[in-house]
mmCIF file of C-alpha atoms in Angstrom:
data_model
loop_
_atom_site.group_PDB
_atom_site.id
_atom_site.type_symbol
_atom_site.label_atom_id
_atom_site.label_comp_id
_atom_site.label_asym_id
_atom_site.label_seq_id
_atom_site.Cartn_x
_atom_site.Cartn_y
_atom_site.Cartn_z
ATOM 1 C CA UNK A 69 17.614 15.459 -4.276
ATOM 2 C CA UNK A 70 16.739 16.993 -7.493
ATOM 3 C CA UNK A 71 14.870 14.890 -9.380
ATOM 4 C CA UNK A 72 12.752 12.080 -7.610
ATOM 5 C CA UNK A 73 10.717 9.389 -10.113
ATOM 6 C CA UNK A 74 7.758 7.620 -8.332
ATOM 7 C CA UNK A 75 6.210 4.389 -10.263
ATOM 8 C CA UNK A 76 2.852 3.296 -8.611
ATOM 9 C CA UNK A 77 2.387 7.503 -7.622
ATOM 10 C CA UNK A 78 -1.604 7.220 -7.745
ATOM 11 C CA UNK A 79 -1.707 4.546 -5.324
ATOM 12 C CA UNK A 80 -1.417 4.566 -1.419
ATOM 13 C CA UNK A 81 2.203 4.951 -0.428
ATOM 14 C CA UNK A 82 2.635 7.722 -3.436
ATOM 15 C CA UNK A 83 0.333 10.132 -3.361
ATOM 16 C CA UNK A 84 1.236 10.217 0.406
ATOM 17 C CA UNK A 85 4.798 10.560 -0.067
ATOM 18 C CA UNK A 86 4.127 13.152 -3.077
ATOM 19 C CA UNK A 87 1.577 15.381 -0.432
ATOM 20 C CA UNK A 88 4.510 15.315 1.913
ATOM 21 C CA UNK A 89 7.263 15.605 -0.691
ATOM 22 C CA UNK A 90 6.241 18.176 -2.846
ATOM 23 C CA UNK A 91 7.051 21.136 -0.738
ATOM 24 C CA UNK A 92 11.317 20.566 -0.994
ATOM 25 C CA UNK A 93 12.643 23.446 -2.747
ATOM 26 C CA UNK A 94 14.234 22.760 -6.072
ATOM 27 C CA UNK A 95 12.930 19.298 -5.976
ATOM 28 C CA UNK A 96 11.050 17.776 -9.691
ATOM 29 C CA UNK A 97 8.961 14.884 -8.764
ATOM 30 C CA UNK A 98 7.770 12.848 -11.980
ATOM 31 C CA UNK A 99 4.873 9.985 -11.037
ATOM 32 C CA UNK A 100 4.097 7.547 -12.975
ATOM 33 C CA UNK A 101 0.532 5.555 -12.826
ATOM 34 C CA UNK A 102 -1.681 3.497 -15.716
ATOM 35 C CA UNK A 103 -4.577 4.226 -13.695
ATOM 36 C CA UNK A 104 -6.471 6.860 -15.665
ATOM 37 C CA UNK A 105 -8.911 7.841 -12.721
ATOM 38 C CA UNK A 106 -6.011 7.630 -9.906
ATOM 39 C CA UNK A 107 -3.673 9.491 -12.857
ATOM 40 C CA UNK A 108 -6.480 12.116 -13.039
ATOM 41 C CA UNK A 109 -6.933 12.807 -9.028
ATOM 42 C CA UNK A 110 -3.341 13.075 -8.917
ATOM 43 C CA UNK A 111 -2.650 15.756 -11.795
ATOM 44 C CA UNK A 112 -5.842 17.483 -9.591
ATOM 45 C CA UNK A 113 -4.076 17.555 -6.070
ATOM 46 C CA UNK A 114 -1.278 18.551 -7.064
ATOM 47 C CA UNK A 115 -0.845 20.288 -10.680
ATOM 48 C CA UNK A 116 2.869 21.341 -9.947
ATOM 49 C CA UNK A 117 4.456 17.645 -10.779
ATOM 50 C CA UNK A 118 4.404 15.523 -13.780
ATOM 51 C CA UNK A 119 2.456 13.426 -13.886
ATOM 52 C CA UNK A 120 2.952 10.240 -16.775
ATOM 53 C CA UNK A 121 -0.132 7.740 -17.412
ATOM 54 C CA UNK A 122 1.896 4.420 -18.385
ATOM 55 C CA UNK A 123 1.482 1.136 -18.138
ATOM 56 C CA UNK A 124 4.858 0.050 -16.781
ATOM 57 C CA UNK A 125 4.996 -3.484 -17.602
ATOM 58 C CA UNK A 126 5.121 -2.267 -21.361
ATOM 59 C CA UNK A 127 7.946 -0.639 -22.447
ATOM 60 C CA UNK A 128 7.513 2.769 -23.890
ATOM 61 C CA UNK A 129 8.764 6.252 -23.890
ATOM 62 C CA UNK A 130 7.796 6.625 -20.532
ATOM 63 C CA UNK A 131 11.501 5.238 -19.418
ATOM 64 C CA UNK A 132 12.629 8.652 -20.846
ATOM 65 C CA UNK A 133 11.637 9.901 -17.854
ATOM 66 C CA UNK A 134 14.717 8.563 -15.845
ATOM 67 C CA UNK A 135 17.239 10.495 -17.506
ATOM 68 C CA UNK A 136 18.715 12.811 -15.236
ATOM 69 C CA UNK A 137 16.684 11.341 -11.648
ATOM 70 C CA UNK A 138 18.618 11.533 -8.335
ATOM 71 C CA UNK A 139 16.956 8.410 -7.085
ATOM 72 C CA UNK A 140 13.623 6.164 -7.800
ATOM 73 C CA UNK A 141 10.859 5.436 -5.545
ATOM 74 C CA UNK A 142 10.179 1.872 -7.117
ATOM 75 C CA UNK A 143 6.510 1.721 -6.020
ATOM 76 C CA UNK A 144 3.840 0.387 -8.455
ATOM 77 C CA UNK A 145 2.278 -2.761 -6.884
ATOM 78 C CA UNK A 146 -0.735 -5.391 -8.003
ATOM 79 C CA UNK A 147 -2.341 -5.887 -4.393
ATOM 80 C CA UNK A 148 -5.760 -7.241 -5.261
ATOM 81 C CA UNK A 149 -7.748 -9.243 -8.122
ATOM 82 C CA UNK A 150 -8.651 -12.175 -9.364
ATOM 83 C CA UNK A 151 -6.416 -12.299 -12.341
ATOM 84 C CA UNK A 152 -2.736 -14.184 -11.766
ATOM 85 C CA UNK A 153 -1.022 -12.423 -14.729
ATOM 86 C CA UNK A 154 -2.130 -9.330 -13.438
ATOM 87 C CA UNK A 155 0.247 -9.513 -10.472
ATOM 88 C CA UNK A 156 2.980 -10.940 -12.863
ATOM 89 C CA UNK A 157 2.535 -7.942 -14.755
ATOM 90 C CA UNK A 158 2.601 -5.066 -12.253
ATOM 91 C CA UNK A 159 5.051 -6.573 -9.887
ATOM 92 C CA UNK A 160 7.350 -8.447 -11.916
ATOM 93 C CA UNK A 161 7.444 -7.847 -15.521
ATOM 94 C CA UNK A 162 7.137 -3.919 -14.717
ATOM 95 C CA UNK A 163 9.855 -4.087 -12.451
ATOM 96 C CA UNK A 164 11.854 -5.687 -14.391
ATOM 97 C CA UNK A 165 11.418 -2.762 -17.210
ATOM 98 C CA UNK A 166 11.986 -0.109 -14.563
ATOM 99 C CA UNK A 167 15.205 -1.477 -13.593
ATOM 100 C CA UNK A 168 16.436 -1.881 -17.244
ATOM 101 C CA UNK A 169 15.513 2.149 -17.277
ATOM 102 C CA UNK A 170 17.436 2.643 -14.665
ATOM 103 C CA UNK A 171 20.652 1.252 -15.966
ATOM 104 C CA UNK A 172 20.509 2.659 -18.863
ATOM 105 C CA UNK A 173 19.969 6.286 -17.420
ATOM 106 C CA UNK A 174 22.463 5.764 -14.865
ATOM 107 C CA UNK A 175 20.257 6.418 -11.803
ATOM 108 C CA UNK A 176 22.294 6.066 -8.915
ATOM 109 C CA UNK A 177 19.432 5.534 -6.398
ATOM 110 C CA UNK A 178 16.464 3.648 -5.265
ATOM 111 C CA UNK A 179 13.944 2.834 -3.192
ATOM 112 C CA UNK A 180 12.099 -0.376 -3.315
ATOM 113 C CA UNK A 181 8.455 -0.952 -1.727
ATOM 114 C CA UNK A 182 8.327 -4.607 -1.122
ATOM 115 C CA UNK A 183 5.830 -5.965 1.603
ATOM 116 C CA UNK A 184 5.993 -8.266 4.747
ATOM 117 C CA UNK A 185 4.276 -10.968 2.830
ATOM 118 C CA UNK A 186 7.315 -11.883 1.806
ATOM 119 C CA UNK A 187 7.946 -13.412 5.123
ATOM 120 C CA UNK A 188 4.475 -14.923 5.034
ATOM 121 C CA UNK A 189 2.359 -18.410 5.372
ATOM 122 C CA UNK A 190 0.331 -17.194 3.102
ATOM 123 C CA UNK A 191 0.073 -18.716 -0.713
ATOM 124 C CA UNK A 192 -1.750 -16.420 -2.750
ATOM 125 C CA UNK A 193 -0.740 -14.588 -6.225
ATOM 126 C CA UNK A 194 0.095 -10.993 -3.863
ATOM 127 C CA UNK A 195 2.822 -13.162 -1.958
ATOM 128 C CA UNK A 196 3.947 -15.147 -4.639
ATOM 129 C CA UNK A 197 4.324 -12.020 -7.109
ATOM 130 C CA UNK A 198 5.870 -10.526 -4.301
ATOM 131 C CA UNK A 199 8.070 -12.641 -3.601
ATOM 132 C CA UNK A 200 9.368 -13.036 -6.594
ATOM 133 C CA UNK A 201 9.840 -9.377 -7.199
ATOM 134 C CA UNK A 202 12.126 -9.203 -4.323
ATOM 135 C CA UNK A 203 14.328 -11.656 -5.374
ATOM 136 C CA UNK A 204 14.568 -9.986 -8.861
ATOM 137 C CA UNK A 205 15.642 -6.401 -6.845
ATOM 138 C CA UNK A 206 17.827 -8.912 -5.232
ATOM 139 C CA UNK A 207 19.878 -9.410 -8.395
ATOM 140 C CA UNK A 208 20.504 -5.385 -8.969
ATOM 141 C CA UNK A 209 23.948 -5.233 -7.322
ATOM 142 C CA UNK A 210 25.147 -2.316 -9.320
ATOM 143 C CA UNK A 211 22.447 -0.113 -8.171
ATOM 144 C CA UNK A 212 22.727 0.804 -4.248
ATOM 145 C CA UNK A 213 19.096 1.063 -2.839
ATOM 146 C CA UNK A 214 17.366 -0.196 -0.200
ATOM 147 C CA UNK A 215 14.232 -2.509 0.335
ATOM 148 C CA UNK A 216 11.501 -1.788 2.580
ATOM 149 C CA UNK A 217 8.484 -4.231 3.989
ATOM 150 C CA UNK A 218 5.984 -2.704 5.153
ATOM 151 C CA UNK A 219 2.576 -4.191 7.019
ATOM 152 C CA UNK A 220 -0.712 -3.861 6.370
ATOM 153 C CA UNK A 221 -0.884 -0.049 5.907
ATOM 154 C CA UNK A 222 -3.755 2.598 6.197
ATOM 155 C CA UNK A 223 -4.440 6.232 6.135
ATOM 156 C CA UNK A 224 -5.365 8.713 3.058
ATOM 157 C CA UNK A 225 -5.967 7.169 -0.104
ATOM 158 C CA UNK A 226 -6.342 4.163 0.942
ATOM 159 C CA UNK A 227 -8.683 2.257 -1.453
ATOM 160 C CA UNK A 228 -7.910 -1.387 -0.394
ATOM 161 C CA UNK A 229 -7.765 -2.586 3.096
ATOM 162 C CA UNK A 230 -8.951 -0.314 6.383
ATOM 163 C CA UNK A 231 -9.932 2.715 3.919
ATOM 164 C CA UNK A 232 -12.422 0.448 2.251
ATOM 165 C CA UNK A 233 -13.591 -0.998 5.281
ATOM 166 C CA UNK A 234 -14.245 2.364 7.208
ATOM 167 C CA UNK A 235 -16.023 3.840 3.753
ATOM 168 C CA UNK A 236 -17.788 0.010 3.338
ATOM 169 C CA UNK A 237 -19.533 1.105 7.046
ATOM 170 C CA UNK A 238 -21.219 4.078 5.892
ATOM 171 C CA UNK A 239 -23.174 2.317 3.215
ATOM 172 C CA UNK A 240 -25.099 -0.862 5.158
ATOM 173 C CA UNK A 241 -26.519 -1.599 8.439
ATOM 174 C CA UNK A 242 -24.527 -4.320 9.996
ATOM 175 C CA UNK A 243 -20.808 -4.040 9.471
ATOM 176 C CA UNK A 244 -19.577 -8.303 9.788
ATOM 177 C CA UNK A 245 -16.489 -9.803 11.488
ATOM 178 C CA UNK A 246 -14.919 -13.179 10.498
ATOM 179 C CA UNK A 247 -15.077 -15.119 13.308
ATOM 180 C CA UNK A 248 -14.359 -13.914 16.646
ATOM 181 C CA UNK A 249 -11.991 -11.397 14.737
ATOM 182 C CA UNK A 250 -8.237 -12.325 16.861
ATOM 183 C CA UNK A 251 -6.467 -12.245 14.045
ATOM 184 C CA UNK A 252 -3.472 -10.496 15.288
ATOM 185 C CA UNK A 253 -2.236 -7.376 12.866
ATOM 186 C CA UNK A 254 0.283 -4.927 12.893
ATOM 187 C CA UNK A 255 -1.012 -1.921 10.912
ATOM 188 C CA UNK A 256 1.234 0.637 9.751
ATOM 189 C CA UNK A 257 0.351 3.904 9.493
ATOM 190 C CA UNK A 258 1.381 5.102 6.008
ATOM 191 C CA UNK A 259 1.928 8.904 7.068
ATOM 192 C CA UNK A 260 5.101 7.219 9.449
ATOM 193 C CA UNK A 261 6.019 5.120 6.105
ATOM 194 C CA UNK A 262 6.083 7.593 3.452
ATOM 195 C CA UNK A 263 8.383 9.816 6.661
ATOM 196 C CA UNK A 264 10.674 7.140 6.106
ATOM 197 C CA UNK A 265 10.719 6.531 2.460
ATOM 198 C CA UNK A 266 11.399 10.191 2.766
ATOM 199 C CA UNK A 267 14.518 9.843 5.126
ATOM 200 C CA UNK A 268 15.845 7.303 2.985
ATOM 201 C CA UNK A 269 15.904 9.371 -0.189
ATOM 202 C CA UNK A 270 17.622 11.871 1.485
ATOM 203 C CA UNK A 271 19.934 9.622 3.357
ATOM 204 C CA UNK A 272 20.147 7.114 1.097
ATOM 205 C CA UNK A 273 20.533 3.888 3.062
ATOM 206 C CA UNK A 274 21.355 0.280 1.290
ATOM 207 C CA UNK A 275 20.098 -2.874 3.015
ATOM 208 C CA UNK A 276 16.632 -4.621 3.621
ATOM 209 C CA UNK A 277 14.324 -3.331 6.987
ATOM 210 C CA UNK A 278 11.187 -5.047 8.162
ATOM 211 C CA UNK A 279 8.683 -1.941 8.259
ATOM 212 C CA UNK A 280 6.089 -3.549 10.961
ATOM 213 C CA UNK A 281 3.211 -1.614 13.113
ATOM 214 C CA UNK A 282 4.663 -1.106 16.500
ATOM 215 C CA UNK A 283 1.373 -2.008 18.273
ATOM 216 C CA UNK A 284 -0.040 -5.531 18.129
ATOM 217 C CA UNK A 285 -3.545 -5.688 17.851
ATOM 218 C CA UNK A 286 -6.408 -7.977 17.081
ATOM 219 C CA UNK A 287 -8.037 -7.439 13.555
ATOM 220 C CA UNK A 288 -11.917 -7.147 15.299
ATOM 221 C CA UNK A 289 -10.427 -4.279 17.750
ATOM 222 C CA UNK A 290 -8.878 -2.326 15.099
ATOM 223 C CA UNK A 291 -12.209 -2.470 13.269
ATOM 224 C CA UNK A 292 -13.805 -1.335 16.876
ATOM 225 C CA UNK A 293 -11.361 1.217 16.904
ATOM 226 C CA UNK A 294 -12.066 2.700 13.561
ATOM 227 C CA UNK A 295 -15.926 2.195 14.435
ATOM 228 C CA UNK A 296 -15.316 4.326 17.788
ATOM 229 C CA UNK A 297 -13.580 6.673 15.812
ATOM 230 C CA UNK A 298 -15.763 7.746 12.572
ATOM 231 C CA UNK A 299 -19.349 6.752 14.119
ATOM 232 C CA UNK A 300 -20.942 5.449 11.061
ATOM 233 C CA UNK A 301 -24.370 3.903 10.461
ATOM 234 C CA UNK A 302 -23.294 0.410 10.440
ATOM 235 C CA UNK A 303 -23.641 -2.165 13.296
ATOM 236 C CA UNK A 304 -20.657 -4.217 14.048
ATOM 237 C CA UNK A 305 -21.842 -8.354 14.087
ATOM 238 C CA UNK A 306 -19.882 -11.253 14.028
ATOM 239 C CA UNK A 307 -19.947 -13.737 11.176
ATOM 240 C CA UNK A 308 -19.251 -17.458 11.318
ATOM 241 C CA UNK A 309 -16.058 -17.727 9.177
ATOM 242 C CA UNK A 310 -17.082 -20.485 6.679
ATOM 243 C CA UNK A 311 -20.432 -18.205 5.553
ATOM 244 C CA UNK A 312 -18.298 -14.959 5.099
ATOM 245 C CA UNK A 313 -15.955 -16.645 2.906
ATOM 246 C CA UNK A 314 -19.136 -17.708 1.095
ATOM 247 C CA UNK A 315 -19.932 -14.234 0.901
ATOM 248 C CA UNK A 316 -16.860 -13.056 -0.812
ATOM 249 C CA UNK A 317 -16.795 -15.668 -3.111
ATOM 250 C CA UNK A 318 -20.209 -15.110 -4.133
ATOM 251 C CA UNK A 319 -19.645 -11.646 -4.307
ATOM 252 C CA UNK A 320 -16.472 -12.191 -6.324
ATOM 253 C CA UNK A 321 -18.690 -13.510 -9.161
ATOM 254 C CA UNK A 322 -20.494 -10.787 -9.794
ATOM 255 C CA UNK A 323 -17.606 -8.184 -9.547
ATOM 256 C CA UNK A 324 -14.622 -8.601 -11.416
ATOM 257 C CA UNK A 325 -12.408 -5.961 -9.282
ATOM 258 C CA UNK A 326 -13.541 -7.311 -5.645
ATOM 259 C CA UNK A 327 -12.125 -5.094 -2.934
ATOM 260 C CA UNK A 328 -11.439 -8.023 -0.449
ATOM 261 C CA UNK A 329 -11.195 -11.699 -2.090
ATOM 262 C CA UNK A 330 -11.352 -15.232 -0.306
ATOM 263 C CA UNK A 331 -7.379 -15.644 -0.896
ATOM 264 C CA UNK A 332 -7.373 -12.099 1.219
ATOM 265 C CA UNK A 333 -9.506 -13.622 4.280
ATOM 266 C CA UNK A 334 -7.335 -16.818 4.451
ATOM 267 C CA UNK A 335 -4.235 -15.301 4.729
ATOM 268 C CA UNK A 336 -6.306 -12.672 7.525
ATOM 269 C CA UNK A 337 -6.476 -15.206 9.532
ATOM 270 C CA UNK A 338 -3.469 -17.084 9.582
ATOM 271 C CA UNK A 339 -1.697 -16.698 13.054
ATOM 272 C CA UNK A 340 1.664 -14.620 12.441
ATOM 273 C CA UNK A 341 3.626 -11.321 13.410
ATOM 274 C CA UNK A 342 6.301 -9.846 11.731
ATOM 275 C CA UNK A 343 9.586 -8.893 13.025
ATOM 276 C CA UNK A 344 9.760 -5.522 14.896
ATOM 277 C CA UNK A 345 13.078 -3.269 14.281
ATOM 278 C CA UNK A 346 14.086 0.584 15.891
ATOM 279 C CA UNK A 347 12.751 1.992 12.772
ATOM 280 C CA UNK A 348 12.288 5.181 14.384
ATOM 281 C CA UNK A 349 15.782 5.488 15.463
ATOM 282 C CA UNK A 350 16.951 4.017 12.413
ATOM 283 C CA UNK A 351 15.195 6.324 9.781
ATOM 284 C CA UNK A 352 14.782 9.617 12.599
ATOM 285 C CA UNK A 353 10.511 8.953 12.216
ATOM 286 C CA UNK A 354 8.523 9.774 15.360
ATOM 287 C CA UNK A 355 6.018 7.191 15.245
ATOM 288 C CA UNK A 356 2.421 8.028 15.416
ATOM 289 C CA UNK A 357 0.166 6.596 18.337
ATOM 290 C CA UNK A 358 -2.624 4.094 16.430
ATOM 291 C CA UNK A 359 -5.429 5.641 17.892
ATOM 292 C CA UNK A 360 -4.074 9.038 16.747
ATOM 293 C CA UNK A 361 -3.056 7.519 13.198
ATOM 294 C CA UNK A 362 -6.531 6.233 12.991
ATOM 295 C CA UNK A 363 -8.124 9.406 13.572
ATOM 296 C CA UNK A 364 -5.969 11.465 11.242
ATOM 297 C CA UNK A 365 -6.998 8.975 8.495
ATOM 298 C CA UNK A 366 -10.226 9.391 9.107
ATOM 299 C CA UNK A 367 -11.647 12.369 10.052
ATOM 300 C CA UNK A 368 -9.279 14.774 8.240
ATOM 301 C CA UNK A 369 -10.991 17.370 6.478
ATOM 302 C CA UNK A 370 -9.026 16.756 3.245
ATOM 303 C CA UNK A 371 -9.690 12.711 3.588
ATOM 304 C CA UNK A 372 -13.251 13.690 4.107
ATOM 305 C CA UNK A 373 -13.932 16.110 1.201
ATOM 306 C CA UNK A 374 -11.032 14.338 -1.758
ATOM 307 C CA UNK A 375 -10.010 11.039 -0.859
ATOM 308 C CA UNK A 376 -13.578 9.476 -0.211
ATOM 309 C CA UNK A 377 -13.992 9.734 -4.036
ATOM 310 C CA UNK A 378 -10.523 7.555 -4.574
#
């Protein structure tokens, strides 16, 4: 590797890869974000790469960029909103402009972040967009590169799902559960996923893998196990699941970026697991123990002092 482009590299699964990546000798690492305040904590951790603010769904001289790159780490992703175009936009029509750039640089590698939704009950504009995307990277036979699905993920910088719950428990007194919270989940720890986006720039694999938690567990014990973990001031309480959908839909009126929507709870609790490969063996990644991935998340001194601000 000696020149690695990263689209989405503000987000969750880049600036992890990036902290981890940064290090091999001789390597450039250009990310590319339209976030200003993500852009801006990214130039700040880590002042050695470029850094581009672009949105990618636009075309601009951003694709100069690719000229010369030894692979792509196709990662920029709409996850959450309200806003259907939106998820066009950042999953689609960007990706669509990234792979034009590409071509027309001649990159001869890349990596493609797709999502386990794909395999999903779920109808929402995430797994539609999604969806959709795939099927597009589908088309890009004359590129080798390889797809990756990954679960629900957690760990640093994680502004969305878990991270947003375990920061949402510091700030009120009862913490609520839909339901009786047996949703079953497979979270996937994103240090163990950016390892293997990692091995597969350097190894360069070609095919599609199901990136799935190894461990099974209900949605209400992972929330107890984040709870037993960080010891914040909030109570954990159940919550029938009609009135917390309520809740969030109230809530959703009043706040036009909503962290967790209603589409996000329905698809929480529909009952489904996603297929379970050797990824270790197959990628050389020694998985880490949820409990242990959990902690490390959570009470790292950098998580606790940087990322709580992402």
């Amino acid at each position: 590797m000696s020149k690695i482009i990263i689209t989405g590299a503000a987000g969750l699964v880049g600036q992890n890869v990036i902290a981890r990546l940064k290090s091999e000798p001789g390597l450039q690492i250009v990310g590319i974000d339209k976030h200003p305040s993500n852009t801006a904590l990214l130039r700040r951790l880590h002042p050695e790469i470029e850094v581009i603010e672009a949105d990618l769904a636009v075309d601009g001289p951003w694709k100069d960029a690719f000229a010369d790159a030894s692979a792509v780490l196709l990662n920029q992703a709409q996850i959450g909103g309200l806003d259907e175009q939106e998820f066009i936009d950042n999953n689609v029509v960007a990706t669509e402009q990234i792979v034009a750039a590409m071509r027309k640089h001649g990159v001869p590698y890349f990596v493609h972040i797709s999502s386990s939704v794909v395999h999903s009950k779920a109808e929402d504009f995430y797994t539609s967009s999604k969806t959709a995307q795939e099927r597009l990277i589908d088309t890009v036979t004359d590129i080798p590169h390889v797809v990756l699905r990954p679960t629900l993920m957690f760990g640093w910088f994680d502004r969305k799902h878990l991270g947003w719950l375990r920061r949402f428990m510091d700030r009120v007194p009862v913490f609520p559960i839909p339901g009786d919270g047996k949703f079953i989940r497979q979270p996937l720890y994103v240090g163990d996923f950016a390892a293997i986006i990692i091995s597969s720039l350097r190894n360069k694999p070609v095919g599609s893998f199901d990136i799935s938690g190894l461990e099974q567990i209900y949605y209400g014990d992972v929330i107890r196990m984040i709870h037993d973990t960080v010891k914040p001031r909030a109570r954990i309480i159940s919550v029938p699941y009609r009135l917390f959908w309520l809740l969030l839909f109230v809530y959703s009126k009043f706040s036009s970026k909503p962290p967790f929507t209603t589409s996000q709870l329905e698809a929480l609790v529909i009952p489904e697991t996603f297929p379970v490969i050797d990824w270790p063996g197959l990628f050389d990644v020694s998985p880490t123990p949820l409990r242990e991935a959990i902690r490390q998340s959570y009470l790292d001194p950098v998580y606790s002092s940087i990322v709580l601000e992402f």
